[in-house]
Tab-separated table of C-alpha atoms in Angstrom:
chain	number	residue	atom	x	y	z
A	1	UNK	CA	-22.706	-34.094	21.560
A	2	UNK	CA	-19.103	-34.086	23.638
A	3	UNK	CA	-15.963	-36.197	21.986
A	4	UNK	CA	-12.494	-36.297	23.205
A	5	UNK	CA	-9.453	-35.057	21.700
A	6	UNK	CA	-6.948	-38.126	20.043
A	7	UNK	CA	-4.680	-35.933	20.791
A	8	UNK	CA	-4.620	-34.250	23.809
A	9	UNK	CA	-7.638	-35.766	25.817
A	10	UNK	CA	-9.511	-31.905	26.008
A	11	UNK	CA	-13.246	-32.676	26.086
A	12	UNK	CA	-15.261	-30.789	22.781
A	13	UNK	CA	-18.122	-30.270	22.350
A	14	UNK	CA	-19.991	-31.081	17.850
A	15	UNK	CA	-23.572	-29.514	18.376
A	16	UNK	CA	-26.019	-31.497	16.019
A	17	UNK	CA	-26.692	-28.258	13.822
A	18	UNK	CA	-22.463	-29.599	12.510
A	19	UNK	CA	-23.301	-33.579	12.301
A	20	UNK	CA	-25.766	-32.012	10.105
A	21	UNK	CA	-23.218	-30.354	8.132
A	22	UNK	CA	-21.110	-33.273	7.674
A	23	UNK	CA	-22.866	-35.686	6.337
A	24	UNK	CA	-24.420	-32.829	4.351
A	25	UNK	CA	-21.063	-33.004	2.522
A	26	UNK	CA	-20.411	-36.463	3.418
A	27	UNK	CA	-17.165	-36.385	5.565
A	28	UNK	CA	-16.224	-37.103	8.974
A	29	UNK	CA	-17.255	-35.341	12.553
A	30	UNK	CA	-13.784	-34.081	13.652
A	31	UNK	CA	-11.655	-36.186	16.005
A	32	UNK	CA	-8.907	-33.739	17.212
A	33	UNK	CA	-10.206	-31.334	19.433
A	34	UNK	CA	-10.948	-27.075	17.787
A	35	UNK	CA	-7.360	-26.196	19.032
A	36	UNK	CA	-5.146	-29.556	17.435
A	37	UNK	CA	-6.720	-29.023	14.343
A	38	UNK	CA	-5.677	-25.049	14.127
A	39	UNK	CA	-1.730	-26.297	15.480
A	40	UNK	CA	-2.113	-28.751	12.442
A	41	UNK	CA	-3.122	-26.096	9.988
A	42	UNK	CA	-0.664	-23.954	10.787
A	43	UNK	CA	2.624	-26.757	10.813
A	44	UNK	CA	1.532	-25.999	7.119
A	45	UNK	CA	3.205	-22.652	6.754
A	46	UNK	CA	5.744	-21.597	5.519
A	47	UNK	CA	7.657	-18.936	7.930
A	48	UNK	CA	10.800	-20.290	8.084
A	49	UNK	CA	12.269	-20.110	4.712
A	50	UNK	CA	12.852	-16.829	3.418
A	51	UNK	CA	14.095	-15.808	-0.563
A	52	UNK	CA	16.259	-13.533	-1.794
A	53	UNK	CA	14.038	-12.372	-5.288
A	54	UNK	CA	13.188	-9.551	-7.543
A	55	UNK	CA	9.677	-8.438	-6.814
A	56	UNK	CA	7.798	-9.911	-10.574
A	57	UNK	CA	5.464	-6.138	-10.070
A	58	UNK	CA	8.207	-3.620	-9.317
A	59	UNK	CA	11.403	-5.491	-10.268
A	60	UNK	CA	13.160	-4.245	-6.466
A	61	UNK	CA	14.958	-7.048	-4.838
A	62	UNK	CA	12.458	-8.420	-1.087
A	63	UNK	CA	12.761	-11.507	0.394
A	64	UNK	CA	9.966	-13.867	0.131
A	65	UNK	CA	8.547	-17.089	0.987
A	66	UNK	CA	8.216	-17.997	-2.465
A	67	UNK	CA	11.405	-19.212	-3.846
A	68	UNK	CA	12.224	-17.582	-7.267
A	69	UNK	CA	11.058	-20.421	-9.392
A	70	UNK	CA	7.231	-19.448	-8.821
A	71	UNK	CA	6.255	-15.856	-10.812
A	72	UNK	CA	4.408	-13.581	-8.865
A	73	UNK	CA	1.829	-11.429	-10.475
A	74	UNK	CA	-0.709	-8.893	-9.387
A	75	UNK	CA	-3.733	-10.149	-8.142
A	76	UNK	CA	-5.365	-6.555	-8.519
């Protein structure tokens, strides 16, 4: 099934398998094209605010996208 994006009016396809998946997950079918959905997701990323902080692992001074109020721990 072809739909038109609510934001940019680009035509995009939603397959029958996709519709089955949406029904199983009980979510509505997308109203935005894949590119507009990706742009919306990426808009929540923090790439503009950098914080000077001490690395919780090494103790060295670093630039981070996380403020000093958030503790960073080693994940290995």
